[in-house]
Amino acid sequence: MAQLIDKQSPPAARARVNVCVRKYDGTEHRRWEADLVEERESLIVLEGVFEGEVDHHLMGRINSGTKSVEYYWRDRYYNVFRLTERTGSFRSFYCNISTPATLADGVLTYVDLDIDVLVEPNFSYRVIDLDDFEANVIQHAYPEEIQTRAHAALAELISLIETRQFPFGGGTDFSL
């Protein structure tokens, strides 16, 4: 059964979730906290705020106060982050090819499969780190099924971006 959490509730009323990103070999890659906004069907939506500045190798400086609305699916091999500046202006989407997310005991976990897609405000996009994926296919012996699912997920993401489907649709106000 879907659980809808009131999006108008103050963040303190929302459940906190630890997001744990792993690499294929099981090692922890990143970890942060975010608020659970909504669960419906296979979709999990979290919201986080950057507490400090981050210098990202592709996106440049991400300022403190930047909001991240994070879309995860239990049955899709990708996730999508919608970044909005503290001023409310849309910054970009950052998409990860990954295993489907699991959420249990306040921890959302997924395996990063290396390929990323950066989507600019004008919906131009760049596929990033295909070379890392290919190297890790060999290094970590990704099974054929994982390779196939990763490439299919990338094609699906590109189609969603190009046709402006959820969560990429409707201008820059991507309300659920």
PDB file of C-alpha atoms in Angstrom, residues 1-174:
ATOM      1  CA  MET A   1       0.000   0.000   0.000  1.00  0.00           C
ATOM      2  CA  ALA A   2       1.323   3.463  -0.869  1.00  0.00           C
ATOM      3  CA  GLN A   3       2.156   5.794   1.953  1.00  0.00           C
ATOM      4  CA  LEU A   4       1.651   9.477   1.234  1.00  0.00           C
ATOM      5  CA  ILE A   5       3.449  11.899   3.482  1.00  0.00           C
ATOM      6  CA  ASP A   6       2.084  15.438   3.647  1.00  0.00           C
ATOM      7  CA  LYS A   7       4.495  17.529   1.553  1.00  0.00           C
ATOM      8  CA  GLN A   8       3.424  20.632   3.459  1.00  0.00           C
ATOM      9  CA  SER A   9       4.575  19.250   6.807  1.00  0.00           C
ATOM     10  CA  PRO A  10       7.622  20.900   8.282  1.00  0.00           C
ATOM     11  CA  PRO A  11      10.793  18.863   7.728  1.00  0.00           C
ATOM     12  CA  ALA A  12      10.942  17.975  11.441  1.00  0.00           C
ATOM     13  CA  ALA A  13       7.699  15.997  10.998  1.00  0.00           C
ATOM     14  CA  ARG A  14       9.150  13.901   8.186  1.00  0.00           C
ATOM     15  CA  ALA A  15      11.055  10.698   8.722  1.00  0.00           C
ATOM     16  CA  ARG A  16      14.826  10.994   8.296  1.00  0.00           C
ATOM     17  CA  VAL A  17      16.423   8.486   5.964  1.00  0.00           C
ATOM     18  CA  ASN A  18      20.100   7.595   5.673  1.00  0.00           C
ATOM     19  CA  VAL A  19      21.053   7.156   2.028  1.00  0.00           C
ATOM     20  CA  CYS A  20      23.857   4.642   1.573  1.00  0.00           C
ATOM     21  CA  VAL A  21      25.438   4.336  -1.869  1.00  0.00           C
ATOM     22  CA  ARG A  22      27.544   1.263  -2.485  1.00  0.00           C
ATOM     23  CA  LYS A  23      29.804   0.162  -5.291  1.00  0.00           C
ATOM     24  CA  TYR A  24      29.264  -3.225  -6.908  1.00  0.00           C
ATOM     25  CA  ASP A  25      31.857  -4.876  -4.641  1.00  0.00           C
ATOM     26  CA  GLY A  26      29.812  -3.810  -1.605  1.00  0.00           C
ATOM     27  CA  THR A  27      32.061  -1.000  -0.384  1.00  0.00           C
ATOM     28  CA  GLU A  28      30.338   2.158   0.792  1.00  0.00           C
ATOM     29  CA  HIS A  29      30.787   4.992  -1.686  1.00  0.00           C
ATOM     30  CA  ARG A  30      28.739   7.858  -0.162  1.00  0.00           C
ATOM     31  CA  ARG A  31      26.295   8.486   2.655  1.00  0.00           C
ATOM     32  CA  TRP A  32      23.954  11.375   3.567  1.00  0.00           C
ATOM     33  CA  GLU A  33      20.655  12.070   5.280  1.00  0.00           C
ATOM     34  CA  ALA A  34      17.430  13.242   3.676  1.00  0.00           C
ATOM     35  CA  ASP A  35      13.757  13.564   4.573  1.00  0.00           C
ATOM     36  CA  LEU A  36      11.227  11.048   3.326  1.00  0.00           C
ATOM     37  CA  VAL A  37       8.658  13.013   1.333  1.00  0.00           C
ATOM     38  CA  GLU A  38       6.610  10.263  -0.268  1.00  0.00           C
ATOM     39  CA  GLU A  39       6.327   6.572  -1.032  1.00  0.00           C
ATOM     40  CA  ARG A  40       3.907   5.454  -3.719  1.00  0.00           C
ATOM     41  CA  GLU A  41       3.958   2.221  -5.651  1.00  0.00           C
ATOM     42  CA  SER A  42       7.648   1.674  -6.469  1.00  0.00           C
ATOM     43  CA  LEU A  43       8.625   5.361  -6.123  1.00  0.00           C
ATOM     44  CA  ILE A  44      10.442   6.778  -3.087  1.00  0.00           C
ATOM     45  CA  VAL A  45      10.938  10.558  -2.909  1.00  0.00           C
ATOM     46  CA  LEU A  46      13.435  12.142  -0.541  1.00  0.00           C
ATOM     47  CA  GLU A  47      14.397  15.757  -0.004  1.00  0.00           C
ATOM     48  CA  GLY A  48      17.736  16.957   1.247  1.00  0.00           C
ATOM     49  CA  VAL A  49      19.595  20.222   1.622  1.00  0.00           C
ATOM     50  CA  PHE A  50      23.321  20.680   1.113  1.00  0.00           C
ATOM     51  CA  GLU A  51      24.653  21.837   4.472  1.00  0.00           C
ATOM     52  CA  GLY A  52      28.025  22.904   3.096  1.00  0.00           C
ATOM     53  CA  GLU A  53      29.496  23.842  -0.246  1.00  0.00           C
ATOM     54  CA  VAL A  54      30.529  21.031  -2.562  1.00  0.00           C
ATOM     55  CA  ASP A  55      32.878  21.352  -5.519  1.00  0.00           C
ATOM     56  CA  HIS A  56      31.587  18.859  -8.071  1.00  0.00           C
ATOM     57  CA  HIS A  57      33.850  17.869 -10.963  1.00  0.00           C
ATOM     58  CA  LEU A  58      31.074  18.502 -13.535  1.00  0.00           C
ATOM     59  CA  MET A  59      28.550  20.834 -11.937  1.00  0.00           C
ATOM     60  CA  GLY A  60      31.009  23.231 -10.349  1.00  0.00           C
ATOM     61  CA  ARG A  61      30.243  24.655  -6.941  1.00  0.00           C
ATOM     62  CA  ILE A  62      27.036  23.477  -5.294  1.00  0.00           C
ATOM     63  CA  ASN A  63      26.201  26.108  -2.697  1.00  0.00           C
ATOM     64  CA  SER A  64      25.117  25.476   0.854  1.00  0.00           C
ATOM     65  CA  GLY A  65      21.323  25.537   0.974  1.00  0.00           C
ATOM     66  CA  THR A  66      20.886  23.901  -2.442  1.00  0.00           C
ATOM     67  CA  LYS A  67      17.858  21.594  -2.272  1.00  0.00           C
ATOM     68  CA  SER A  68      17.891  18.110  -3.725  1.00  0.00           C
ATOM     69  CA  VAL A  69      14.654  16.269  -4.472  1.00  0.00           C
ATOM     70  CA  GLU A  70      15.667  12.654  -4.977  1.00  0.00           C
ATOM     71  CA  TYR A  71      13.575  10.147  -6.928  1.00  0.00           C
ATOM     72  CA  TYR A  72      14.311   6.462  -6.367  1.00  0.00           C
ATOM     73  CA  TRP A  73      12.480   3.418  -7.640  1.00  0.00           C
ATOM     74  CA  ARG A  74      12.339  -0.096  -6.240  1.00  0.00           C
ATOM     75  CA  ASP A  75      12.035  -1.523  -9.754  1.00  0.00           C
ATOM     76  CA  ARG A  76      14.153   0.750 -11.968  1.00  0.00           C
ATOM     77  CA  TYR A  77      17.889   0.774 -12.582  1.00  0.00           C
ATOM     78  CA  TYR A  78      18.332   4.527 -12.107  1.00  0.00           C
ATOM     79  CA  ASN A  79      17.606   7.412  -9.759  1.00  0.00           C
ATOM     80  CA  VAL A  80      17.171  11.123 -10.413  1.00  0.00           C
ATOM     81  CA  PHE A  81      18.177  14.162  -8.355  1.00  0.00           C
ATOM     82  CA  ARG A  82      16.500  17.519  -9.044  1.00  0.00           C
ATOM     83  CA  LEU A  83      18.725  20.319  -7.730  1.00  0.00           C
ATOM     84  CA  THR A  84      17.305  23.730  -6.893  1.00  0.00           C
ATOM     85  CA  GLU A  85      19.286  26.725  -5.661  1.00  0.00           C
ATOM     86  CA  ARG A  86      18.456  28.256  -2.280  1.00  0.00           C
ATOM     87  CA  THR A  87      16.774  31.081  -4.243  1.00  0.00           C
ATOM     88  CA  GLY A  88      14.360  28.530  -5.737  1.00  0.00           C
ATOM     89  CA  SER A  89      15.833  28.600  -9.239  1.00  0.00           C
ATOM     90  CA  PHE A  90      16.225  25.233 -10.949  1.00  0.00           C
ATOM     91  CA  ARG A  91      19.862  24.181 -11.282  1.00  0.00           C
ATOM     92  CA  SER A  92      19.970  20.758 -12.971  1.00  0.00           C
ATOM     93  CA  PHE A  93      19.087  17.093 -12.818  1.00  0.00           C
ATOM     94  CA  TYR A  94      21.720  14.536 -11.972  1.00  0.00           C
ATOM     95  CA  CYS A  95      20.859  10.936 -12.796  1.00  0.00           C
ATOM     96  CA  ASN A  96      22.624   7.772 -11.685  1.00  0.00           C
ATOM     97  CA  ILE A  97      22.419   4.393 -13.345  1.00  0.00           C
ATOM     98  CA  SER A  98      22.105   2.093 -10.344  1.00  0.00           C
ATOM     99  CA  THR A  99      20.447  -0.976  -8.971  1.00  0.00           C
ATOM    100  CA  PRO A 100      16.884  -0.475  -7.743  1.00  0.00           C
ATOM    101  CA  ALA A 101      16.684   1.165  -4.322  1.00  0.00           C
ATOM    102  CA  THR A 102      15.786  -0.661  -1.145  1.00  0.00           C
ATOM    103  CA  LEU A 103      14.379   1.113   1.900  1.00  0.00           C
ATOM    104  CA  ALA A 104      14.447  -0.713   5.230  1.00  0.00           C
ATOM    105  CA  ASP A 105      14.857   0.417   8.823  1.00  0.00           C
ATOM    106  CA  GLY A 106      15.420   4.045   7.825  1.00  0.00           C
ATOM    107  CA  VAL A 107      18.191   3.270   5.326  1.00  0.00           C
ATOM    108  CA  LEU A 108      17.826   3.646   1.564  1.00  0.00           C
ATOM    109  CA  THR A 109      20.500   1.688  -0.284  1.00  0.00           C
ATOM    110  CA  TYR A 110      21.475   1.264  -3.911  1.00  0.00           C
ATOM    111  CA  VAL A 111      24.513   0.194  -5.908  1.00  0.00           C
ATOM    112  CA  ASP A 112      26.037   2.855  -8.155  1.00  0.00           C
ATOM    113  CA  LEU A 113      26.704   1.369 -11.590  1.00  0.00           C
ATOM    114  CA  ASP A 114      28.970   4.256 -12.634  1.00  0.00           C
ATOM    115  CA  ILE A 115      27.062   5.785 -15.578  1.00  0.00           C
ATOM    116  CA  ASP A 116      25.598   9.247 -14.906  1.00  0.00           C
ATOM    117  CA  VAL A 117      23.544  11.744 -16.869  1.00  0.00           C
ATOM    118  CA  LEU A 118      23.705  15.494 -16.211  1.00  0.00           C
ATOM    119  CA  VAL A 119      20.655  17.422 -17.461  1.00  0.00           C
ATOM    120  CA  GLU A 120      20.913  21.195 -17.815  1.00  0.00           C
ATOM    121  CA  PRO A 121      17.981  23.628 -17.357  1.00  0.00           C
ATOM    122  CA  ASN A 122      17.501  23.740 -21.160  1.00  0.00           C
ATOM    123  CA  PHE A 123      17.247  19.901 -21.136  1.00  0.00           C
ATOM    124  CA  SER A 124      20.498  19.376 -22.965  1.00  0.00           C
ATOM    125  CA  TYR A 125      22.214  16.411 -21.359  1.00  0.00           C
ATOM    126  CA  ARG A 126      25.560  14.648 -21.130  1.00  0.00           C
ATOM    127  CA  VAL A 127      26.148  10.965 -20.510  1.00  0.00           C
ATOM    128  CA  ILE A 128      29.090  10.666 -18.154  1.00  0.00           C
ATOM    129  CA  ASP A 129      31.418   7.912 -16.989  1.00  0.00           C
ATOM    130  CA  LEU A 130      30.679   5.271 -19.620  1.00  0.00           C
ATOM    131  CA  ASP A 131      34.406   4.517 -19.523  1.00  0.00           C
ATOM    132  CA  ASP A 132      34.215   3.907 -15.750  1.00  0.00           C
ATOM    133  CA  PHE A 133      31.328   1.513 -16.329  1.00  0.00           C
ATOM    134  CA  GLU A 134      33.250  -0.419 -18.983  1.00  0.00           C
ATOM    135  CA  ALA A 135      36.343  -0.619 -16.730  1.00  0.00           C
ATOM    136  CA  ASN A 136      34.253  -1.843 -13.797  1.00  0.00           C
ATOM    137  CA  VAL A 137      32.482  -4.425 -15.966  1.00  0.00           C
ATOM    138  CA  ILE A 138      35.904  -6.074 -16.168  1.00  0.00           C
ATOM    139  CA  GLN A 139      37.266  -5.221 -12.718  1.00  0.00           C
ATOM    140  CA  HIS A 140      34.147  -6.280 -10.785  1.00  0.00           C
ATOM    141  CA  ALA A 141      32.903  -8.866 -13.291  1.00  0.00           C
ATOM    142  CA  TYR A 142      29.452  -7.314 -13.726  1.00  0.00           C
ATOM    143  CA  PRO A 143      27.097 -10.089 -14.822  1.00  0.00           C
ATOM    144  CA  GLU A 144      25.591  -9.844 -18.305  1.00  0.00           C
ATOM    145  CA  GLU A 145      22.174  -9.077 -16.758  1.00  0.00           C
ATOM    146  CA  ILE A 146      23.571  -6.028 -14.900  1.00  0.00           C
ATOM    147  CA  GLN A 147      25.244  -4.778 -18.089  1.00  0.00           C
ATOM    148  CA  THR A 148      22.030  -5.210 -20.075  1.00  0.00           C
ATOM    149  CA  ARG A 149      19.900  -3.521 -17.410  1.00  0.00           C
ATOM    150  CA  ALA A 150      22.344  -0.594 -17.117  1.00  0.00           C
ATOM    151  CA  HIS A 151      22.251   0.074 -20.865  1.00  0.00           C
ATOM    152  CA  ALA A 152      18.450  -0.284 -20.951  1.00  0.00           C
ATOM    153  CA  ALA A 153      18.142   2.124 -17.993  1.00  0.00           C
ATOM    154  CA  LEU A 154      20.313   4.677 -19.781  1.00  0.00           C
ATOM    155  CA  ALA A 155      18.133   4.437 -22.896  1.00  0.00           C
ATOM    156  CA  GLU A 156      14.978   4.814 -20.774  1.00  0.00           C
ATOM    157  CA  LEU A 157      16.374   7.868 -18.970  1.00  0.00           C
ATOM    158  CA  ILE A 158      17.326   9.542 -22.244  1.00  0.00           C
ATOM    159  CA  SER A 159      13.837   8.891 -23.580  1.00  0.00           C
ATOM    160  CA  LEU A 160      12.249  10.395 -20.443  1.00  0.00           C
ATOM    161  CA  ILE A 161      14.484  13.469 -20.736  1.00  0.00           C
ATOM    162  CA  GLU A 162      13.844  13.978 -24.445  1.00  0.00           C
ATOM    163  CA  THR A 163      10.077  13.561 -24.101  1.00  0.00           C
ATOM    164  CA  ARG A 164       9.931  15.547 -20.816  1.00  0.00           C
ATOM    165  CA  GLN A 165       8.225  12.764 -18.901  1.00  0.00           C
ATOM    166  CA  PHE A 166       8.199  12.455 -15.104  1.00  0.00           C
ATOM    167  CA  PRO A 167      10.296  13.531 -13.335  1.00  0.00           C
ATOM    168  CA  PHE A 168      11.585  15.729 -16.174  1.00  0.00           C
ATOM    169  CA  GLY A 169       8.253  17.142 -17.374  1.00  0.00           C
ATOM    170  CA  GLY A 170       6.358  20.388 -16.948  1.00  0.00           C
ATOM    171  CA  GLY A 171       8.934  23.146 -17.062  1.00  0.00           C
ATOM    172  CA  THR A 172      10.921  23.708 -13.886  1.00  0.00           C
ATOM    173  CA  ASP A 173       8.121  23.098 -11.366  1.00  0.00           C
ATOM    174  CA  PHE A 174       8.223  19.342 -10.986  1.00  0.00           C
TER     175      PHE A 174
END
